[in-house]
XYZ file of C-alpha atoms in Angstrom:
533
model
C 0.000 0.000 0.000
C 2.859 2.368 0.719
C 4.237 1.803 -2.782
C 0.781 2.336 -4.299
C 0.295 5.571 -2.347
C 3.660 6.805 -3.555
C 2.743 5.889 -7.129
C -0.578 7.734 -6.911
C 1.138 10.764 -5.420
C 3.780 10.824 -8.162
C 1.113 10.344 -10.829
C -0.964 13.223 -9.428
C 2.112 15.433 -9.356
C 2.929 14.607 -12.963
C -0.665 15.144 -14.113
C -0.807 18.438 -12.214
C 2.488 19.550 -13.723
C 1.330 18.544 -17.209
C -1.967 20.418 -16.900
C -0.235 23.457 -15.438
C 2.338 23.448 -18.217
C -0.311 23.154 -20.944
C -2.526 25.850 -19.419
C 0.362 28.194 -18.716
C 1.755 27.689 -22.182
C -1.610 28.166 -23.878
C -2.790 31.139 -21.859
C 0.718 32.544 -21.744
C 0.781 32.773 -25.518
C -2.673 34.385 -25.536
C -1.657 36.859 -22.840
C 1.476 37.811 -24.721
C -0.512 38.279 -27.927
C -3.180 40.353 -26.139
C -0.578 42.496 -24.406
C 1.180 43.117 -27.686
C -2.061 43.874 -29.505
C -3.299 46.274 -26.808
C 0.129 47.873 -26.592
C 0.143 48.357 -30.345
C -3.277 50.017 -30.176
C -2.063 52.429 -27.486
C 1.142 53.158 -29.394
C -0.807 53.754 -32.613
C -3.147 56.125 -30.772
C -0.179 57.960 -29.259
C 1.490 58.286 -32.652
C -1.756 59.427 -34.270
C -2.091 62.130 -31.603
C 1.446 63.259 -32.328
C 0.769 63.319 -36.077
C -2.436 65.351 -35.684
C -0.694 67.797 -33.357
C 2.255 68.172 -35.713
C -0.088 68.650 -38.677
C -1.978 71.417 -36.849
C 1.261 73.154 -35.845
C 2.623 72.768 -39.369
C -0.551 74.330 -40.813
C -0.316 77.298 -38.465
C 3.346 77.858 -39.358
C 2.640 77.699 -43.092
C -0.275 80.161 -42.684
C 1.892 82.626 -40.761
C 4.700 82.351 -43.331
C 2.307 83.114 -46.202
C 1.267 86.272 -44.301
C 4.969 87.194 -43.811
C 4.474 87.182 -40.054
C 7.392 85.254 -38.550
C 6.833 87.115 -35.301
C 3.394 85.531 -35.017
C 4.866 82.075 -35.728
C 7.530 82.576 -33.111
C 4.982 83.581 -30.463
C 2.793 80.622 -31.489
C 5.642 78.172 -30.986
C 6.415 79.640 -27.587
C 2.764 79.523 -26.478
C 2.408 75.884 -27.571
C 5.508 74.872 -25.597
C 4.035 76.472 -22.473
C 0.449 75.237 -22.868
C 0.944 71.656 -24.106
C 2.215 69.687 -21.113
C 3.048 66.546 -23.091
C 5.177 68.453 -25.607
C 8.816 68.174 -24.557
C 10.242 69.881 -27.636
C 8.840 72.120 -30.361
C 11.376 73.636 -32.758
C 11.464 74.889 -36.330
C 14.663 74.455 -38.376
C 15.639 75.609 -41.806
C 16.701 72.936 -44.279
C 20.374 73.632 -43.498
C 19.823 72.668 -39.847
C 19.870 76.213 -38.395
C 17.013 77.162 -36.056
C 14.466 79.281 -37.906
C 13.651 82.916 -36.951
C 16.929 83.276 -35.047
C 18.739 85.456 -37.649
C 17.951 87.737 -40.607
C 19.251 85.491 -43.404
C 15.822 84.494 -44.732
C 14.506 88.070 -44.299
C 17.232 89.516 -46.525
C 16.651 86.943 -49.287
C 12.887 87.523 -49.312
C 13.358 91.314 -49.256
C 15.695 91.066 -52.263
C 13.202 88.929 -54.200
C 9.885 90.681 -53.520
C 10.667 93.889 -51.585
C 9.047 93.788 -48.145
C 7.406 96.684 -46.307
C 10.095 98.595 -44.319
C 8.001 98.490 -41.129
C 7.725 94.694 -41.433
C 11.458 94.380 -41.959
C 12.152 96.567 -38.935
C 9.699 94.630 -36.741
C 11.185 91.287 -37.702
C 14.743 92.539 -37.225
C 13.984 93.308 -33.590
C 13.348 89.539 -33.095
C 16.929 88.587 -34.008
C 18.878 86.384 -31.543
C 21.855 84.067 -31.651
C 20.897 80.702 -33.160
C 21.583 77.431 -31.312
C 23.648 74.509 -32.573
C 22.789 73.053 -35.930
C 20.627 69.969 -35.734
C 22.265 66.807 -37.090
C 19.683 64.159 -36.226
C 19.667 61.359 -38.886
C 15.871 61.542 -39.204
C 16.082 65.302 -39.740
C 18.413 64.692 -42.673
C 16.130 61.938 -43.984
C 13.043 64.186 -43.729
C 14.834 66.869 -45.784
C 15.994 64.365 -48.394
C 12.747 62.410 -48.770
C 10.237 65.219 -47.980
C 8.491 62.594 -45.818
C 7.612 62.770 -42.098
C 9.921 60.747 -39.835
C 9.354 59.549 -36.278
C 11.218 57.625 -33.577
C 10.925 56.771 -29.880
C 14.025 57.968 -28.033
C 15.165 58.990 -24.574
C 15.630 62.694 -23.812
C 16.874 63.799 -20.387
C 15.997 60.377 -18.978
C 12.451 60.347 -20.364
C 11.080 58.400 -23.307
C 9.591 60.632 -25.995
C 8.149 60.273 -29.493
C 10.053 62.638 -31.788
C 8.520 63.646 -35.155
C 10.211 65.498 -37.978
C 7.634 67.119 -40.352
C 9.128 68.799 -43.446
C 7.843 72.247 -44.570
C 7.519 71.881 -48.311
C 8.452 74.728 -50.631
C 5.023 74.934 -52.246
C 4.244 77.060 -55.315
C 2.730 79.814 -53.144
C 5.986 79.938 -51.158
C 8.293 80.002 -54.174
C 7.458 83.652 -54.994
C 9.336 84.694 -51.851
C 11.818 81.838 -51.399
C 12.660 80.772 -54.930
C 12.349 77.451 -56.734
C 15.824 75.970 -56.109
C 14.816 73.742 -53.159
C 11.964 71.389 -52.188
C 12.015 71.815 -48.420
C 11.954 75.179 -46.591
C 12.452 73.679 -43.145
C 11.523 70.968 -40.663
C 9.308 71.121 -37.575
C 10.542 68.914 -34.712
C 7.971 67.880 -32.114
C 8.913 65.654 -29.146
C 5.823 64.283 -27.394
C 6.352 62.737 -23.938
C 5.541 59.006 -23.569
C 4.985 58.972 -19.793
C 1.232 58.657 -20.120
C 1.637 56.000 -22.830
C 4.039 53.967 -20.678
C 1.647 54.144 -17.729
C -1.225 52.925 -19.890
C 0.948 50.101 -21.267
C 1.878 48.959 -17.761
C -1.734 49.062 -16.627
C -2.867 47.044 -19.660
C -0.123 44.489 -19.162
C -0.876 44.049 -15.455
C -4.581 43.705 -16.202
C -3.959 40.984 -18.794
C -1.573 39.111 -16.477
C -4.085 39.195 -13.612
C -6.889 37.907 -15.836
C -4.623 35.146 -17.187
C -3.461 34.099 -13.716
C -7.017 33.797 -12.415
C -8.067 31.885 -15.524
C -5.087 29.519 -15.303
C -5.785 28.752 -11.646
C -9.432 28.000 -12.352
C -8.809 25.834 -15.394
C -5.931 23.987 -13.715
C -7.986 23.220 -10.615
C -10.890 21.907 -12.678
C -8.541 19.870 -14.881
C -6.716 18.343 -11.923
C -9.934 17.241 -10.225
C -11.355 15.865 -13.468
C -8.209 14.005 -14.507
C -7.798 12.630 -11.002
C -11.132 10.852 -11.339
C -10.863 9.952 -15.010
C -7.154 9.036 -15.258
C -5.272 8.752 -11.957
C -7.639 6.454 -10.077
C -8.194 4.002 -12.990
C -4.461 3.889 -13.671
C -3.830 3.189 -9.979
C -6.184 0.192 -10.182
C -4.368 -1.044 -13.286
C -0.972 -0.645 -11.592
C -2.153 -2.495 -8.483
C -3.300 -5.468 -10.535
C -0.136 -5.405 -12.661
C 2.059 -5.462 -9.545
C 0.181 -8.440 -8.138
C 0.527 -10.281 -11.437
C 4.227 -9.386 -11.560
C 4.624 -10.869 -8.075
C 3.128 -14.169 -9.290
C -0.522 -13.704 -8.321
C -2.103 -14.644 -11.643
C -5.574 -14.560 -10.048
C -5.460 -10.740 -9.802
C -7.857 -8.834 -12.084
C -8.515 -5.205 -13.015
C -12.043 -3.866 -12.489
C -12.941 -2.687 -15.993
C -16.086 -0.599 -16.272
C -15.182 2.089 -18.784
C -14.764 1.627 -22.512
C -11.961 4.130 -22.906
C -8.249 3.399 -23.429
C -7.616 2.738 -19.731
C -10.512 0.271 -19.646
C -9.066 -1.429 -22.723
C -5.685 -1.603 -20.964
C -7.345 -3.284 -17.977
C -9.001 -5.877 -20.210
C -5.664 -6.591 -21.909
C -3.987 -7.088 -18.516
C -6.770 -9.435 -17.409
C -6.345 -11.463 -20.586
C -2.585 -11.501 -20.016
C -3.105 -12.822 -16.474
C -5.246 -15.679 -17.792
C -2.637 -16.580 -20.388
C 0.198 -16.350 -17.855
C -1.650 -18.681 -15.498
C -2.037 -21.226 -18.290
C 1.572 -20.737 -19.355
C 2.779 -21.280 -15.786
C 1.019 -24.618 -15.605
C 2.465 -25.653 -18.942
C 5.897 -24.396 -17.932
C 5.856 -26.437 -14.756
C 5.107 -29.541 -16.795
C 7.857 -28.706 -19.252
C 10.300 -28.026 -16.406
C 9.685 -31.496 -15.075
C 10.418 -32.942 -18.511
C 13.524 -30.771 -18.898
C 14.805 -31.775 -15.477
C 14.622 -35.409 -16.453
C 16.246 -34.691 -19.816
C 18.948 -32.616 -18.126
C 19.824 -35.432 -15.758
C 20.113 -37.789 -18.716
C 22.179 -35.260 -20.654
C 24.486 -34.718 -17.691
C 25.199 -38.429 -17.563
C 25.857 -38.445 -21.318
C 28.199 -35.467 -21.049
C 30.159 -37.166 -18.324
C 30.592 -40.177 -20.604
C 31.576 -37.930 -23.541
C 34.098 -36.095 -21.364
C 35.624 -39.402 -20.360
C 35.783 -40.513 -23.998
C 37.340 -37.187 -25.021
C 39.936 -37.585 -22.306
C 40.767 -41.069 -23.564
C 40.806 -39.787 -27.148
C 43.190 -36.974 -26.174
C 45.576 -39.404 -24.565
C 45.452 -41.808 -27.530
C 45.875 -38.951 -30.031
C 49.392 -38.398 -28.735
C 50.350 -41.734 -30.289
C 48.504 -41.354 -33.622
C 49.566 -39.244 -36.636
C 47.353 -36.312 -37.672
C 46.388 -37.999 -40.948
C 45.201 -41.093 -39.101
C 43.191 -38.956 -36.666
C 41.473 -37.159 -39.540
C 40.707 -40.491 -41.211
C 39.297 -41.953 -38.012
C 37.059 -38.918 -37.499
C 35.694 -39.304 -41.044
C 35.270 -43.097 -41.014
C 36.262 -45.099 -37.924
C 36.131 -48.420 -39.847
C 37.779 -47.254 -43.106
C 40.062 -50.279 -43.616
C 42.608 -49.322 -46.295
C 40.055 -46.864 -47.661
C 42.693 -44.113 -47.938
C 45.495 -46.395 -49.134
C 46.531 -44.951 -52.484
C 49.504 -44.213 -54.683
C 50.644 -40.614 -54.220
C 53.603 -38.392 -54.997
C 55.421 -37.580 -51.745
C 58.692 -36.466 -50.250
C 59.973 -38.633 -47.398
C 62.408 -37.234 -44.818
C 64.464 -39.368 -42.442
C 66.143 -37.666 -39.474
C 68.712 -39.373 -37.243
C 70.555 -38.192 -34.152
C 74.263 -38.643 -34.779
C 76.164 -40.579 -32.135
C 73.088 -41.808 -30.320
C 74.987 -44.822 -28.975
C 77.650 -42.519 -27.540
C 74.976 -40.326 -25.936
C 73.273 -43.354 -24.379
C 76.583 -44.266 -22.776
C 77.139 -40.722 -21.434
C 73.654 -40.081 -20.029
C 71.340 -42.050 -17.768
C 68.322 -43.438 -19.650
C 65.829 -41.016 -18.081
C 67.976 -37.962 -18.805
C 68.624 -39.164 -22.371
C 64.895 -39.675 -22.846
C 64.148 -36.151 -21.559
C 66.752 -34.675 -23.914
C 65.423 -36.550 -26.983
C 61.855 -35.620 -26.000
C 62.814 -31.949 -25.654
C 64.576 -31.788 -29.034
C 61.958 -33.816 -30.911
C 59.114 -31.764 -29.383
C 60.685 -28.596 -30.770
C 60.996 -30.362 -34.170
C 57.249 -31.034 -34.290
C 56.267 -27.353 -34.653
C 58.767 -26.890 -37.506
C 57.542 -30.008 -39.316
C 53.904 -28.942 -39.026
C 54.762 -25.422 -40.215
C 56.167 -27.003 -43.409
C 53.059 -29.197 -43.820
C 54.817 -32.411 -42.834
C 53.266 -35.387 -41.069
C 55.394 -37.324 -38.544
C 54.884 -40.938 -39.533
C 56.838 -42.668 -36.809
C 59.642 -42.269 -34.311
C 62.251 -44.872 -33.544
C 64.434 -43.954 -30.616
C 66.902 -41.581 -32.243
C 65.074 -40.985 -35.529
C 61.990 -39.575 -37.215
C 60.220 -40.411 -40.452
C 58.245 -37.500 -41.921
C 55.967 -37.528 -44.979
C 55.344 -34.358 -47.023
C 52.445 -34.129 -49.473
C 50.794 -31.347 -51.479
C 47.816 -31.346 -53.786
C 48.485 -30.489 -57.420
C 52.232 -29.732 -57.144
C 55.148 -32.182 -57.362
C 57.725 -29.559 -56.358
C 55.988 -27.911 -53.413
C 56.259 -30.831 -50.986
C 59.913 -31.358 -52.004
C 60.647 -27.685 -51.253
C 58.752 -27.988 -47.953
C 60.894 -30.975 -46.966
C 64.134 -29.136 -47.824
C 63.014 -26.021 -45.945
C 62.065 -28.107 -42.922
C 65.503 -29.802 -42.971
C 67.398 -26.497 -42.752
C 65.031 -25.175 -40.055
C 65.596 -28.375 -38.056
C 69.374 -27.918 -38.265
C 68.998 -24.284 -37.161
C 66.796 -25.323 -34.237
C 69.341 -27.934 -33.105
C 72.030 -25.236 -33.063
C 69.816 -22.964 -30.935
C 68.998 -25.746 -28.474
C 72.673 -26.700 -28.184
C 73.492 -23.110 -27.183
C 70.555 -22.957 -24.764
C 71.436 -26.206 -22.984
C 75.204 -25.830 -22.915
C 76.421 -27.477 -19.722
C 73.131 -29.329 -19.266
C 73.225 -31.783 -22.169
C 75.994 -32.818 -24.573
C 75.855 -31.121 -27.970
C 73.571 -32.893 -30.415
C 73.997 -33.245 -34.190
C 71.413 -34.530 -36.654
C 71.620 -35.559 -40.286
C 68.773 -35.661 -42.767
C 68.026 -37.616 -45.908
C 65.227 -36.754 -48.349
C 63.824 -38.478 -51.397
C 60.788 -37.730 -53.571
C 58.625 -39.864 -55.772
C 55.654 -42.181 -55.903
C 54.702 -44.243 -52.838
C 51.740 -46.165 -51.506
C 50.394 -43.817 -48.845
C 47.540 -44.344 -46.437
C 46.197 -45.761 -43.232
C 45.700 -49.457 -42.624
C 43.768 -51.112 -39.831
C 45.361 -54.316 -38.559
C 42.953 -56.662 -36.824
C 44.025 -59.222 -34.280
C 42.697 -61.233 -31.406
C 43.627 -58.427 -29.054
C 41.766 -55.794 -31.118
C 42.545 -53.482 -34.044
C 45.344 -50.991 -34.587
C 45.795 -48.278 -37.216
C 49.059 -47.578 -38.999
C 49.897 -44.774 -41.420
C 52.904 -44.958 -43.712
C 54.336 -44.363 -47.149
C 55.754 -47.619 -48.454
C 57.761 -48.388 -51.558
C 61.087 -47.664 -53.257
C 60.844 -43.886 -52.596
C 60.747 -44.451 -48.825
C 63.495 -47.096 -48.975
C 65.771 -44.757 -50.962
C 65.143 -41.878 -48.513
C 66.265 -44.085 -45.624
C 69.425 -45.138 -47.530
C 70.291 -41.505 -48.388
C 69.909 -40.582 -44.705
C 72.402 -43.316 -43.907
C 75.026 -41.565 -46.105
C 74.838 -38.255 -44.189
C 77.194 -37.260 -41.394
C 78.010 -34.182 -39.321
C 74.769 -32.255 -39.662
C 74.402 -32.756 -43.439
C 71.262 -32.759 -45.561
C 71.402 -35.055 -48.593
C 68.731 -35.677 -51.194
C 68.025 -38.202 -53.886
C 68.106 -37.368 -57.617
C 64.338 -36.807 -57.933
C 64.282 -34.364 -55.012
C 67.345 -32.566 -56.403
C 65.614 -32.117 -59.760
C 62.560 -30.596 -58.115
C 64.334 -28.111 -55.820
C 67.352 -27.120 -57.913
C 65.808 -23.748 -58.795
C 65.434 -22.881 -55.104
C 68.464 -24.435 -53.393
C 72.193 -24.846 -53.971
C 73.162 -28.492 -54.588
C 76.561 -30.184 -54.469
C 76.997 -33.422 -56.378
C 78.087 -36.157 -53.954
C 78.596 -38.754 -56.655
C 76.953 -42.089 -57.288
C 76.487 -44.592 -54.477
C 75.568 -48.242 -54.456
C 72.796 -48.476 -51.882
C 71.475 -51.534 -50.083
C 68.502 -53.188 -51.792
C 68.905 -50.849 -54.789
C 70.085 -52.536 -58.001
C 71.556 -49.496 -59.758
C 73.941 -46.860 -58.373
C 72.135 -43.696 -57.236
C 73.500 -40.143 -57.563
C 73.197 -38.257 -54.285
C 73.340 -34.463 -53.720
C 74.199 -32.453 -50.651
C 72.113 -29.357 -49.880
C 74.420 -26.385 -49.355
C 73.283 -24.087 -46.498
C 72.498 -20.439 -47.333
C 75.568 -18.187 -47.296
C 78.003 -20.877 -48.375
C 79.402 -20.180 -51.871
C 81.210 -22.830 -53.875
C 81.199 -24.499 -57.239
C 77.955 -26.316 -57.748
C 77.734 -29.462 -59.800
C 74.375 -30.158 -61.300
């Protein structure tokens, strides 16, 4: 119940926040739009007032100028400044930026053109005073250039004002006195204070904000109460049932009375509970079956592990080719026995009898095992297959599909790598074991290669070998080598002569071979001498 209360509280908070956000966002936009619209209306009214005032003042100035009464215009400007409280500035400037009616420049030009009454000239001359600074306001310049009214809100002496620049056009009736060489006689500047406008804007804004706040509170309260009944409580019932089902009580159900989405969700959960209850019963039955099957499988795996252990131990005594054959067909008697082109390598440890006299049997066995184990990696790297070991010797078969020279080159490369490895091991075990030397004989040609299963009363045994004259000749060539030499038969020499340096060792009469055989010695890399082919 504590968890459910917390869930309901969090859900109410989220719903309240969502409603508040939607209402605030919606009404906030409306309030902003209303404030802007009302503000624009007030600003437009303020600007219209300024335009009407400036038009009236401009008309009075033009009327006084047509009557040649600048003194009247000057008094009018002064009276308007005093009487109109919202008018911050009211000035008249000539087109060159000099304040009008402050000197006699215009009077002299008009008098020269039309000849004014002397009394009028004298009366106007008494009005002369020193003009102020020239006006350089950008909108003044623009009003003169475009002959269009200009206006801008700006701050003057810390107060915001609306400043208007109204050009006095040089109309045809004015040109008789002022000439036709210019379009604008002067500019009237009126600065109307915006204090009243700003106060009205603030009042309108505050009024809109207050109305919006009251509306938001009312709508939010109604929405929260309504959604609490329509959404929060039904969802709480759904959550309660879902939690019970999640805890394993598949008998729990949601009370579904409404046909809305939440009611549909409740019906789906009820259907899910029914299906889960049925699935649990089926799962329990399946678990019982799986438990029995697992026990049986565990026993089988234990047997397989034992067989794999036995297989791993037996694999140490079986060549790789035989293992592959057994995996493919455990009863393949002579199935893989075939004639193939191979290279056979015989390796013997020189002076094995002497070593057996110098070392105890166990130490000699460890030494031979150490050296031969290091040979295995080299032989496999050159794609050779150790056929058999015999105390101090190895027989290795090299084969390759589709190439008669590749396996011969592999055998020769393996021979030199074996000699190099022996040299490294001799250095490593100096003082531990006597120095070891090996000699190698290689021959290539056709042989009967394959695995044969020999059956007897004690069971069967697999053998893998390459039999025939090629193997016999390889063994005889190995018998001719001494002192770490590698010698090859004539067929091997023919196949590797483009890759290795060969030295003719002459013809030899070999045991069980009717004709003399020419034997070649492989010259190690870096040794230069005359080579007989």
